[in-house]
Coordinates of C-alpha atoms in Angstrom, one line a residue:
X16 CA 41.8 17.3 -83.1
X17 CA 39.2 20.2 -83.5
X18 CA 36.8 17.6 -84.9
X19 CA 37.2 15.4 -81.9
X20 CA 36.5 18.2 -79.5
X21 CA 32.9 18.7 -79.9
X22 CA 31.8 15.0 -79.9
X23 CA 34.0 14.7 -76.4
X24 CA 32.5 17.9 -75.3
X25 CA 28.9 16.7 -76.1
X26 CA 29.6 13.3 -74.4
X27 CA 31.0 15.1 -71.4
X28 CA 27.9 17.3 -71.2
X29 CA 25.4 14.3 -71.3
X30 CA 27.5 12.7 -68.5
X31 CA 27.4 15.8 -66.3
X32 CA 23.5 16.4 -67.1
X33 CA 22.9 12.7 -66.2
X34 CA 24.7 13.1 -62.9
X35 CA 22.8 16.2 -62.1
X36 CA 19.5 14.6 -62.9
X37 CA 20.3 11.4 -60.9
X38 CA 21.9 13.2 -58.1
X39 CA 19.7 13.3 -54.7
X40 CA 17.6 16.6 -54.5
X41 CA 18.8 17.0 -51.0
X42 CA 22.0 15.7 -49.5
X43 CA 21.9 13.9 -46.2
X44 CA 21.6 16.2 -43.4
X45 CA 20.7 19.4 -45.4
X46 CA 17.0 18.7 -45.1
X47 CA 17.2 19.1 -41.4
X48 CA 19.1 22.1 -41.7
X49 CA 16.6 23.6 -44.1
X50 CA 18.9 24.0 -47.2
X51 CA 16.8 21.9 -49.5
X52 CA 13.9 24.3 -50.1
X53 CA 10.5 23.0 -50.9
X54 CA 9.5 19.9 -52.7
X55 CA 8.0 20.2 -56.0
X56 CA 8.0 16.7 -57.2
X57 CA 4.8 15.7 -55.3
X58 CA 1.4 17.6 -55.1
X59 CA -0.6 17.3 -52.2
X60 CA -4.3 17.6 -51.5
X61 CA -6.1 19.3 -48.7
X62 CA -7.0 16.8 -45.6
X63 CA -8.3 17.2 -42.3
X64 CA -5.5 18.1 -39.8
X65 CA -5.2 15.0 -37.4
X66 CA -1.8 16.0 -35.9
X67 CA -2.4 15.7 -32.0
X68 CA -0.2 18.6 -30.9
X69 CA -1.4 20.6 -33.7
X70 CA -5.3 20.0 -33.4
X71 CA -6.0 23.6 -32.0
X72 CA -4.6 25.4 -35.3
X73 CA -7.1 28.1 -36.5
X74 CA -7.8 26.1 -39.5
X75 CA -9.0 22.5 -40.2
X76 CA -7.4 21.6 -43.4
X77 CA -3.7 20.7 -43.9
X78 CA -1.4 19.3 -46.6
X79 CA 1.4 16.8 -47.4
X80 CA 4.1 17.0 -48.3
X81 CA 4.5 19.9 -45.7
X82 CA 6.9 22.6 -45.9
X83 CA 9.9 20.4 -44.5
X84 CA 9.1 17.7 -47.2
X85 CA 7.5 15.3 -44.7
X86 CA 5.4 13.2 -46.9
X87 CA 2.7 12.0 -44.3
X88 CA 1.4 12.3 -40.7
X89 CA 3.4 9.5 -39.9
X90 CA 6.7 11.2 -41.2
X91 CA 5.8 14.1 -38.9
X92 CA 5.0 12.2 -35.7
X93 CA 8.3 10.6 -36.0
X94 CA 10.2 13.6 -36.7
X95 CA 12.7 15.5 -34.4
X96 CA 10.7 18.7 -35.3
X97 CA 7.4 17.4 -33.9
X98 CA 9.1 16.0 -30.7
X99 CA 10.4 19.4 -30.1
X100 CA 6.9 21.0 -30.3
X101 CA 5.5 18.2 -27.9
X102 CA 8.1 19.1 -25.2
X103 CA 8.6 22.7 -25.6
X104 CA 6.5 23.8 -22.8
X105 CA 8.5 21.7 -20.4
X106 CA 11.7 22.6 -21.9
X107 CA 11.0 26.3 -21.6
X108 CA 9.2 26.1 -18.4
X109 CA 6.0 27.6 -19.9
X110 CA 7.6 30.4 -21.7
X111 CA 6.3 31.3 -25.2
X112 CA 3.5 28.8 -24.8
X113 CA 1.6 27.9 -26.8
X114 CA 2.6 30.6 -29.3
X115 CA 5.8 28.6 -30.3
X116 CA 4.0 25.5 -30.7
X117 CA 1.3 26.9 -32.9
X118 CA 3.7 28.6 -35.2
X119 CA 5.8 25.3 -35.6
X120 CA 2.6 23.5 -36.4
X121 CA 1.9 26.0 -39.1
X122 CA 5.1 24.6 -40.7
X123 CA 4.5 21.0 -39.9
X124 CA 0.6 21.1 -40.8
X125 CA 0.6 24.0 -43.3
X126 CA -2.7 25.7 -44.1
X127 CA -4.3 24.2 -47.2
X128 CA -6.6 26.1 -49.5
X129 CA -7.5 24.5 -53.0
X130 CA -4.8 22.1 -52.6
X131 CA -2.1 24.6 -52.1
X132 CA 0.0 25.8 -49.1
X133 CA -0.9 29.0 -47.5
X134 CA 2.4 30.0 -45.7
X135 CA 2.2 31.8 -42.2
X136 CA 3.1 35.4 -42.0
X137 CA 6.6 36.5 -41.6
X138 CA 5.7 39.4 -39.1
X139 CA 4.4 36.7 -36.5
X140 CA 7.6 34.7 -36.7
X141 CA 9.7 37.9 -36.3
X142 CA 7.8 38.9 -33.3
X143 CA 7.8 35.5 -32.0
X144 CA 11.5 35.0 -32.3
X145 CA 12.1 38.6 -30.6
X146 CA 10.3 37.5 -27.6
X147 CA 11.1 34.0 -27.3
X148 CA 14.9 33.8 -28.4
X149 CA 15.9 34.5 -24.5
X150 CA 14.2 31.4 -23.4
X151 CA 16.1 29.2 -25.9
X152 CA 19.3 31.2 -24.8
X153 CA 18.4 30.4 -21.2
X154 CA 18.9 26.5 -21.8
X155 CA 21.6 26.9 -24.4
X156 CA 19.5 25.8 -27.2
X157 CA 19.9 27.1 -30.9
X158 CA 16.7 28.6 -32.5
X159 CA 15.1 25.8 -34.4
X160 CA 16.0 25.9 -38.1
X161 CA 12.1 25.4 -39.2
X162 CA 11.4 28.7 -37.5
X163 CA 13.7 30.6 -39.9
X164 CA 11.4 33.6 -40.7
X165 CA 12.9 34.3 -44.1
X166 CA 12.8 30.7 -45.4
X167 CA 9.5 29.4 -44.5
X168 CA 7.3 32.6 -44.0
X169 CA 6.1 35.2 -46.4
X170 CA 4.7 38.8 -46.3
X171 CA 1.2 39.8 -46.2
X172 CA 1.3 40.7 -50.0
X173 CA 1.8 37.0 -50.7
X174 CA -1.3 36.2 -48.9
X175 CA 0.0 34.8 -45.7
X176 CA -2.0 33.7 -42.5
X177 CA -1.6 34.4 -38.9
X178 CA -1.3 31.0 -36.9
X179 CA -1.9 32.9 -33.6
X180 CA -5.4 34.5 -34.6
X181 CA -7.3 32.3 -32.2
X182 CA -5.1 33.7 -29.2
X183 CA -6.0 37.4 -30.0
X184 CA -9.1 38.9 -28.7
X185 CA -10.2 41.7 -30.7
X186 CA -12.3 44.3 -28.9
X187 CA -13.4 47.3 -31.0
X188 CA -13.2 50.5 -28.9
X189 CA -16.0 52.9 -30.3
X190 CA -16.4 56.4 -29.8
X191 CA -19.0 55.7 -26.9
X192 CA -16.4 54.0 -25.1
X193 CA -14.2 57.1 -25.1
X194 CA -16.9 59.4 -24.3
X195 CA -16.8 60.8 -20.6
X196 CA -18.7 58.6 -18.2
X197 CA -22.5 59.2 -17.8
X198 CA -23.2 60.7 -14.3
X199 CA -24.1 57.3 -12.8
X200 CA -22.2 53.8 -12.3
X201 CA -23.6 51.4 -14.6
X202 CA -22.4 47.7 -13.8
X203 CA -24.0 44.5 -15.1
X204 CA -23.8 42.0 -12.4
X205 CA -23.4 38.9 -14.7
X206 CA -20.9 36.2 -15.5
X207 CA -18.4 37.1 -17.8
X208 CA -16.6 34.6 -20.3
X209 CA -13.0 35.2 -21.4
X210 CA -13.8 37.5 -24.4
X211 CA -16.3 39.5 -22.3
X212 CA -13.8 40.0 -19.5
X213 CA -11.1 41.2 -21.8
X214 CA -13.5 43.4 -23.8
X215 CA -14.8 45.0 -20.4
X216 CA -11.2 45.5 -19.3
X217 CA -10.1 47.2 -22.4
X218 CA -13.2 49.4 -22.8
X219 CA -12.8 50.3 -19.1
X220 CA -9.2 51.3 -19.7
X221 CA -10.0 53.3 -22.8
X222 CA -12.7 55.3 -21.0
X223 CA -10.3 56.2 -18.2
X224 CA -7.2 56.3 -20.5
X225 CA -5.4 59.0 -18.2
X226 CA -5.7 56.7 -15.1
X227 CA -5.9 53.1 -16.5
X228 CA -4.0 50.8 -18.6
X229 CA -4.4 47.1 -19.4
X230 CA -1.4 44.7 -20.2
X231 CA -0.7 41.0 -20.1
X232 CA 1.6 39.3 -17.7
X233 CA 1.9 36.0 -19.8
X234 CA -0.5 33.3 -21.1
X235 CA -2.1 30.2 -19.8
X236 CA -1.4 26.9 -21.1
X237 CA -4.0 27.2 -23.7
X238 CA -2.7 30.5 -24.8
X239 CA -5.2 33.0 -23.1
X240 CA -3.5 36.1 -22.1
X241 CA -3.6 36.9 -18.5
X242 CA -4.8 40.0 -18.4
X243 CA -4.4 42.9 -15.7
X244 CA -5.8 46.2 -15.5
X245 CA -3.9 49.0 -13.7
X246 CA -5.1 52.2 -12.1
X247 CA -2.7 54.9 -11.3
X248 CA -2.3 58.7 -11.9
X249 CA 0.6 57.6 -14.0
X250 CA -0.3 54.3 -15.6
X251 CA 2.3 52.2 -17.0
X252 CA 5.3 52.9 -14.8
X253 CA 6.3 52.9 -11.1
X254 CA 6.3 56.5 -9.5
X255 CA 8.8 57.2 -6.4
X256 CA 7.3 56.4 -3.2
X257 CA 4.1 55.3 -4.7
X258 CA 3.1 51.9 -3.2
X259 CA 2.0 49.0 -5.4
X260 CA -1.0 46.6 -4.6
X261 CA -2.5 43.6 -6.4
X262 CA -5.5 41.6 -6.4
X263 CA -5.5 38.1 -8.0
X264 CA -8.6 36.2 -8.5
X265 CA -9.9 32.9 -10.2
X266 CA -6.8 31.1 -9.3
X267 CA -8.8 28.2 -9.0
X268 CA -11.0 28.2 -12.2
X269 CA -14.3 27.1 -10.6
X270 CA -13.9 29.9 -7.7
X271 CA -15.6 32.7 -9.8
X272 CA -16.9 35.3 -7.3
X273 CA -13.4 37.0 -7.0
X274 CA -13.1 37.1 -10.7
X275 CA -16.4 39.0 -11.1
X276 CA -15.6 41.2 -8.2
X277 CA -12.5 42.5 -9.9
X278 CA -14.3 43.1 -12.9
X279 CA -16.8 45.1 -11.0
X280 CA -14.1 46.9 -9.2
X281 CA -12.4 48.2 -12.3
X282 CA -15.5 49.6 -13.6
X283 CA -16.3 51.0 -10.2
X284 CA -12.9 52.9 -10.0
X285 CA -13.0 54.2 -13.4
X286 CA -16.8 55.8 -13.1
X287 CA -16.3 57.1 -9.5
X288 CA -12.9 58.6 -10.3
X289 CA -14.5 60.4 -13.3
X290 CA -17.7 61.3 -11.1
X291 CA -15.1 63.1 -8.7
X292 CA -15.5 60.8 -5.6
X293 CA -12.7 62.2 -3.6
X294 CA -11.8 59.0 -1.8
X295 CA -11.3 57.2 -5.0
X296 CA -9.4 60.0 -6.7
X297 CA -7.1 60.1 -3.6
X298 CA -6.7 56.4 -3.6
X299 CA -5.7 56.3 -7.4
X300 CA -3.5 59.4 -7.2
X301 CA -1.4 58.1 -4.4
X302 CA -1.6 54.1 -5.1
X303 CA -0.7 52.1 -8.4
X304 CA -3.4 49.2 -8.1
X305 CA -3.2 46.1 -10.3
X306 CA -6.2 43.8 -10.8
X307 CA -5.7 40.1 -12.4
X308 CA -9.3 38.9 -12.4
X309 CA -8.4 35.3 -13.9
X310 CA -5.3 33.8 -13.1
X311 CA -6.7 30.3 -14.5
X312 CA -8.8 31.2 -17.5
X313 CA -8.4 27.7 -18.8
X314 CA -9.9 26.2 -15.8
X315 CA -12.8 28.8 -15.9
X316 CA -13.7 27.6 -19.3
X317 CA -14.0 24.0 -17.9
X318 CA -15.9 24.9 -14.9
X319 CA -18.4 26.3 -17.4
X320 CA -21.7 28.4 -16.5
X321 CA -23.6 25.0 -15.4
X322 CA -22.3 25.3 -11.8
X323 CA -21.3 21.6 -12.3
X324 CA -19.5 20.7 -9.1
X325 CA -17.3 21.6 -6.3
X326 CA -14.0 20.5 -8.2
X327 CA -14.7 21.0 -12.1
X328 CA -12.5 23.5 -13.3
X329 CA -10.3 23.9 -10.1
X330 CA -7.1 22.7 -12.0
X331 CA -5.6 24.3 -15.0
X332 CA -5.4 22.6 -18.4
X333 CA -2.3 20.7 -17.3
X334 CA -4.2 19.5 -14.4
X335 CA -2.2 21.7 -11.8
X336 CA -3.5 23.2 -8.9
X337 CA -1.8 26.9 -9.2
X338 CA -2.2 27.3 -5.3
X339 CA 0.1 24.4 -4.6
X340 CA 2.4 25.2 -7.6
X341 CA 4.7 27.9 -6.3
X342 CA 8.2 26.5 -5.6
X343 CA 9.0 25.3 -2.2
X344 CA 12.7 25.1 -2.8
X345 CA 13.5 23.1 0.3
X346 CA 11.4 20.2 -0.5
X347 CA 10.1 20.1 -4.1
X348 CA 13.0 20.8 -6.3
X349 CA 11.5 19.0 -9.4
X350 CA 7.9 20.0 -9.6
X351 CA 6.7 21.2 -13.0
X352 CA 6.0 25.1 -12.8
X353 CA 2.7 26.1 -14.6
X354 CA 3.0 28.9 -17.2
X355 CA 0.4 30.6 -15.2
X356 CA 2.5 30.3 -12.0
X357 CA 5.8 31.4 -13.8
X358 CA 3.9 34.4 -15.2
X359 CA 2.8 35.6 -11.8
X360 CA 6.3 35.1 -10.4
X361 CA 7.9 37.1 -13.0
X362 CA 5.3 39.7 -12.4
X363 CA 6.1 39.8 -8.5
X364 CA 9.9 40.2 -9.4
X365 CA 9.1 43.1 -11.8
X366 CA 6.8 45.2 -9.9
X367 CA 7.6 46.2 -6.2
X368 CA 4.1 45.1 -4.6
X369 CA 3.7 45.8 -1.2
X370 CA 0.3 44.4 -0.4
X371 CA -1.7 41.8 -2.2
X372 CA -5.1 39.8 -1.9
X373 CA -5.8 36.5 -3.4
X374 CA -9.5 36.0 -3.9
X375 CA -11.0 32.4 -3.4
X376 CA -14.3 30.9 -2.7
X377 CA -15.8 28.1 -0.6
X378 CA -15.6 29.4 2.7
X379 CA -16.2 32.9 4.5
X380 CA -12.8 33.6 6.3
X381 CA -9.6 35.6 5.8
X382 CA -6.4 33.6 6.1
X383 CA -2.7 34.8 6.4
X384 CA 0.5 33.1 6.1
X385 CA 2.2 30.8 6.8
X386 CA -0.1 28.2 5.0
X387 CA 2.6 25.6 5.3
X388 CA 3.2 24.2 8.8
X389 CA 6.7 24.5 10.2
X390 CA 6.2 21.0 11.4
X391 CA 6.2 18.6 8.4
X392 CA 4.0 16.1 10.3
X393 CA 1.5 18.7 11.8
X394 CA -1.4 19.3 9.5
X395 CA -3.1 22.2 11.7
X396 CA -0.5 23.8 13.5
X397 CA -0.4 27.6 14.3
X398 CA 2.5 28.8 12.0
X399 CA 2.9 32.6 12.3
X400 CA 5.4 34.7 10.2
X401 CA 7.6 37.4 12.1
X402 CA 5.0 39.8 10.9
X403 CA 2.0 38.1 12.4
X404 CA 0.8 41.2 14.1
X405 CA 0.7 42.9 10.7
X406 CA -1.0 40.3 8.9
X407 CA -3.7 40.1 11.7
X408 CA -4.1 44.0 11.4
X409 CA -4.7 43.7 7.6
X410 CA -7.0 40.7 8.1
X411 CA -9.3 42.4 10.6
X412 CA -9.4 45.5 8.4
X413 CA -11.1 43.4 5.6
X414 CA -13.3 41.6 8.2
X415 CA -14.5 44.9 9.8
X416 CA -16.1 46.1 6.5
X417 CA -17.8 42.9 5.4
X418 CA -21.2 42.5 6.9
X419 CA -21.3 38.8 6.9
X420 CA -17.7 38.2 8.0
X421 CA -18.1 40.7 10.8
X422 CA -21.5 39.7 12.4
X423 CA -22.1 36.8 14.7
X424 CA -24.4 34.8 12.5
X425 CA -24.0 31.1 12.7
X426 CA -25.2 30.6 9.2
X427 CA -21.6 30.0 7.7
X428 CA -20.0 27.3 5.5
X429 CA -18.5 24.1 6.5
X430 CA -15.9 25.7 8.9
X431 CA -17.1 28.1 11.6
X432 CA -14.7 31.0 12.3
X433 CA -16.9 33.2 14.2
X434 CA -15.1 32.7 17.4
X435 CA -11.7 33.5 15.6
X436 CA -13.2 36.9 14.3
X437 CA -13.3 35.2 10.7
X438 CA -9.6 35.3 10.4
X439 CA -7.2 32.4 10.9
X440 CA -3.5 31.5 10.3
X441 CA -3.5 29.4 7.0
X442 CA -1.5 26.4 8.4
X443 CA -3.7 26.3 11.6
X444 CA -6.8 25.9 9.1
X445 CA -4.9 23.2 7.2
X446 CA -1.4 23.1 6.0
X447 CA -0.1 22.8 2.5
X448 CA 2.9 23.8 0.5
X449 CA 3.4 25.7 -2.8
X450 CA 1.0 28.4 -1.9
X451 CA 1.1 32.1 -3.4
X452 CA 1.1 34.0 -0.2
X453 CA 3.8 32.1 1.4
X454 CA 6.1 32.4 -1.5
X455 CA 5.0 36.1 -2.0
X456 CA 6.2 36.7 1.7
X457 CA 9.3 34.7 1.6
X458 CA 10.6 35.9 -1.9
X459 CA 9.3 39.4 -2.1
X460 CA 8.4 42.5 -0.1
X461 CA 4.9 41.8 -0.5
X462 CA 2.3 40.8 2.1
X463 CA -0.6 38.6 0.8
X464 CA -3.9 37.7 2.5
X465 CA -6.3 34.8 1.1
X466 CA -9.8 36.2 0.9
X467 CA -12.5 33.3 1.0
X468 CA -15.6 35.2 -0.1
X469 CA -18.4 32.8 0.2
X470 CA -19.7 29.3 0.4
X471 CA -20.6 29.1 -3.3
X472 CA -17.7 28.7 -5.6
X473 CA -19.8 29.2 -8.8
X474 CA -22.9 31.1 -7.5
X475 CA -26.0 32.0 -9.8
X476 CA -25.9 35.5 -11.3
X477 CA -28.6 36.8 -8.8
X478 CA -26.1 36.3 -6.0
X479 CA -23.4 38.4 -7.5
X480 CA -24.9 41.9 -6.8
X481 CA -25.0 41.0 -3.0
X482 CA -21.5 39.7 -3.3
X483 CA -20.6 43.1 -4.5
X484 CA -22.2 44.9 -1.9
X485 CA -20.6 42.8 0.7
X486 CA -17.0 43.0 -0.5
X487 CA -16.8 46.4 -2.0
X488 CA -15.9 48.3 1.0
X489 CA -13.6 45.7 2.4
X490 CA -11.8 45.5 -0.9
X491 CA -11.3 49.4 -0.9
X492 CA -10.3 49.5 2.7
X493 CA -7.6 46.8 2.3
X494 CA -5.9 48.8 -0.6
X495 CA -5.8 51.9 1.8
X496 CA -4.1 49.8 4.3
X497 CA -0.9 50.0 2.1
X498 CA -0.3 53.4 3.3
X499 CA 0.4 52.2 6.9
X500 CA 3.9 51.9 8.6
X501 CA 6.9 53.7 7.0
X502 CA 8.2 54.6 3.6
X503 CA 11.4 56.4 2.5
X504 CA 14.4 56.5 0.1
X505 CA 17.9 55.2 0.5
X506 CA 20.5 57.3 -1.0
X507 CA 24.3 57.7 -0.9
X508 CA 26.2 60.8 0.2
X509 CA 26.0 62.1 -3.4
X510 CA 22.1 61.8 -3.7
X511 CA 22.4 58.7 -5.8
X512 CA 19.5 56.0 -5.0
X513 CA 20.8 52.8 -3.7
X514 CA 19.1 49.6 -5.0
X515 CA 18.8 46.5 -3.0
X516 CA 19.6 48.0 0.4
X517 CA 18.3 46.2 3.2
X518 CA 15.7 47.6 5.6
X519 CA 15.6 45.8 8.8
X520 CA 13.2 46.3 11.9
X521 CA 14.8 45.2 15.2
X522 CA 12.9 42.5 16.7
X523 CA 11.2 41.4 13.5
X524 CA 13.3 38.8 11.5
X525 CA 11.9 39.8 8.1
X526 CA 14.0 42.4 6.1
X527 CA 12.8 44.1 2.9
X528 CA 14.9 45.6 0.2
X529 CA 14.8 48.9 -1.7
X530 CA 13.7 49.1 -5.2
X531 CA 15.3 50.4 -8.5
X532 CA 15.1 54.0 -7.3
X533 CA 16.0 53.4 -3.7
X534 CA 12.5 53.4 -2.3
X535 CA 10.9 51.1 0.0
X536 CA 7.7 50.6 2.0
X537 CA 7.5 48.6 5.1
X538 CA 4.2 47.7 6.8
X539 CA 4.1 48.0 10.5
X540 CA 1.5 48.3 13.3
X541 CA 1.6 51.3 15.5
X542 CA 4.5 51.3 18.0
X543 CA 8.2 52.3 18.7
X544 CA 10.7 50.6 16.4
X545 CA 14.5 51.0 15.4
X546 CA 14.8 50.8 11.7
X547 CA 18.2 50.2 10.0
X548 CA 19.3 50.4 6.4
X549 CA 22.5 48.8 5.2
X550 CA 24.0 47.9 1.7
X551 CA 27.4 46.2 0.9
X552 CA 30.0 48.7 0.5
X553 CA 28.1 51.5 2.7
X554 CA 27.8 52.5 6.3
X555 CA 24.9 51.1 8.4
X556 CA 22.5 53.8 9.7
X557 CA 19.8 53.0 12.4
X558 CA 16.9 55.4 13.3
X559 CA 14.5 55.2 16.2
X560 CA 10.7 56.1 15.3
X561 CA 7.3 56.0 16.8
X562 CA 4.3 55.2 14.8
X563 CA 1.0 56.7 16.7
X564 CA -2.1 54.7 17.0
X565 CA -4.0 57.2 14.9
X566 CA -1.6 57.6 12.0
X567 CA -3.3 57.4 8.8
X568 CA -0.4 57.5 6.4
X569 CA 3.0 56.0 6.2
X570 CA 5.7 57.7 8.1
X571 CA 8.7 59.2 5.9
X572 CA 11.9 57.6 7.0
X573 CA 14.9 58.4 4.6
X574 CA 18.4 57.1 4.8
X575 CA 21.8 58.5 3.8
X576 CA 24.6 55.8 3.6
X577 CA 28.2 56.9 3.2
X578 CA 30.8 54.5 1.1
X579 CA 33.2 52.7 3.3
X580 CA 36.2 50.7 2.3
X581 CA 35.8 47.1 2.3
X582 CA 38.9 45.1 3.5
X583 CA 37.4 41.5 4.2
X584 CA 39.1 39.3 1.7
X585 CA 36.1 37.2 1.3
X586 CA 34.3 40.0 -0.6
X587 CA 37.2 41.4 -2.8
X588 CA 36.0 39.9 -5.9
X589 CA 32.3 41.0 -5.3
X590 CA 30.6 43.9 -7.2
X591 CA 29.2 45.8 -4.1
X592 CA 25.5 45.5 -5.3
X593 CA 25.8 41.7 -5.8
X594 CA 26.0 40.9 -2.2
X595 CA 22.5 42.3 -1.4
X596 CA 20.7 41.1 -4.7
X597 CA 17.6 39.5 -3.4
X598 CA 17.6 35.7 -3.7
X599 CA 15.3 35.1 -6.9
X600 CA 14.1 31.3 -7.1
X601 CA 13.4 32.0 -10.6
X602 CA 17.0 32.2 -11.5
X603 CA 18.1 29.0 -9.9
X604 CA 15.0 27.0 -9.6
X605 CA 15.4 24.2 -12.3
X606 CA 13.0 21.3 -12.4
X607 CA 15.3 19.7 -15.2
X608 CA 18.4 19.9 -13.1
X609 CA 18.8 16.1 -13.3
X610 CA 17.0 15.5 -16.6
X611 CA 20.3 15.2 -18.4
X612 CA 22.1 12.8 -16.0
X613 CA 22.4 9.1 -16.9
X614 CA 24.3 6.2 -15.7
X615 CA 27.9 5.6 -16.8
X616 CA 27.6 3.5 -20.1
X617 CA 29.9 2.1 -22.7
X618 CA 30.5 3.4 -26.3
X619 CA 31.2 6.7 -27.8
X620 CA 27.6 7.8 -28.5
X621 CA 26.9 7.6 -24.8
X622 CA 30.0 9.6 -24.0
X623 CA 29.1 12.0 -26.5
X624 CA 25.6 12.3 -25.0
X625 CA 26.9 12.9 -21.7
X626 CA 28.7 16.0 -23.0
X627 CA 25.4 17.4 -24.4
X628 CA 23.1 19.7 -22.8
X629 CA 20.6 18.4 -20.4
X630 CA 17.7 18.5 -22.7
X631 CA 19.4 16.2 -25.2
X632 CA 18.0 13.0 -23.5
X633 CA 14.6 14.1 -24.7
X634 CA 15.6 12.9 -28.2
X635 CA 17.1 9.6 -27.2
X636 CA 14.5 7.8 -28.8
X637 CA 15.7 9.2 -32.4
X638 CA 18.9 7.3 -32.3
X639 CA 21.2 8.7 -35.0
X640 CA 18.5 11.2 -36.1
X641 CA 18.7 13.5 -33.1
X642 CA 18.3 17.1 -33.8
X643 CA 21.9 18.2 -33.9
X644 CA 20.5 21.5 -35.3
X645 CA 19.6 22.7 -31.7
X646 CA 23.1 22.6 -30.6
X647 CA 24.6 25.9 -30.8
X648 CA 28.2 24.6 -31.5
X649 CA 26.7 23.2 -34.8

């Protein structure tokens, strides 16, 4: 028996080894779940990257097989991973675009050097997952397996590369930039491309670091940061009762005067503050000012410096007009919201803005809401807001300090607004929906004007200094108007601030709400008013006030609300704060609301698909190869 064991054991080992050698290197389904590791059976060679959705990677040579064992360009283009990258912007409504696509492309079309794969950096993946995972959670989608930071990415010590390097603008801050300002204001009145703009904003913030800070509110469709520079005596955070103002320019990429004016204004505020200009110091010490010089940097690049037409570069890279893109929830439920629009909407939600100016070009006039006519068939109908008098006061303030708007010269652009005092209700000029000023007024506490700054959309450089001279005083005067009307804090009987308390003015059907710290600002013209503060679960308090004509700063009107017992059954199950939460269209606006609906069909597969998330239909072309790895319950 003992002699037979060895031959039998040997034969058994041969069979087992044969089975192992003949077994598939990757069992069905495991490759899609990333369980198979890298393929080593086939060596690739460096070749030009020809994948359409990955053609803007920071390298030109890729290699197949890739990190997912796709053997060719065709394998990639018919894969669920590639389809996912192609629809991510639409699925996530602009969130994390194009970062996710580029990092995913670095796996599908990996960087090739000397016929070897150079893997992307793990730190990039980890940072991406931290910021983008909430967007996947919001649509009930699992994090893609091929963006597993531990499996497909490596550390710097292994020679990784950064697939997002093209999106980063590196600005070197020198000791000269940090030095005290020279005793004069030096501004170069030239056009600035994206990198130059970012460089100036960062260097300005570095020179005035005690009062200035730069930050990004998001990215354009092509990945350019939407850079903001803010000025405040406490930059980076909201101070109690300090009002917030914003200027937004270059919404239309070919309208560049406002873009340059905000770059100049940033430098001016910094240098004048350091020089001891008491007006500027008072303004910055009492106001938080945010400047977004370019909301549409992609469109600006298309407009170019060749001054090549009235419409070139107006739209975004997605061919979207941003000033027609803000949700009008009563009529356009399914429009695509551009990432630039979404970024500004979130910015509006996160910062308690009180006053705003949107800088445009092509005319010489100030317009105010509503821009959309109340009558859907009337293109030019006066459509005032309940705060029409306030909007007119703000508009006239800008015009009064502008030498060309305020004079009686007939040398104007196509439309003549002299007889109207260079101001007009937007819808009375021409009606359009989806505008930023209407959205700002209806869905936030902020009053916004549209500032049309001149006939030329993309003027030559010799016209930039005169434009600055014409608009500098108006830009400053409008910011100062944020200190008109009333302000205050709403607290309970124990001194705790009440968030989302509603502030109403008798006779004006437009309420505002308090912020996180219970503070509020309400722009008003001089007059006598009855102001009421109320919040769910608290008593209602009203006060009668008088704002004199020569009052140059906001009147302080505080409220103390007492807790009351709520007996109405209708509200028994509500948390007190919930009843006064401001309606936020970002929470309910879903352009994909009907994307997953399909007609009643036959068969188990159709029945199962109807039970899947709405985005499952995006992968219907894949048949049985749909990406089940995106389903959370898998």
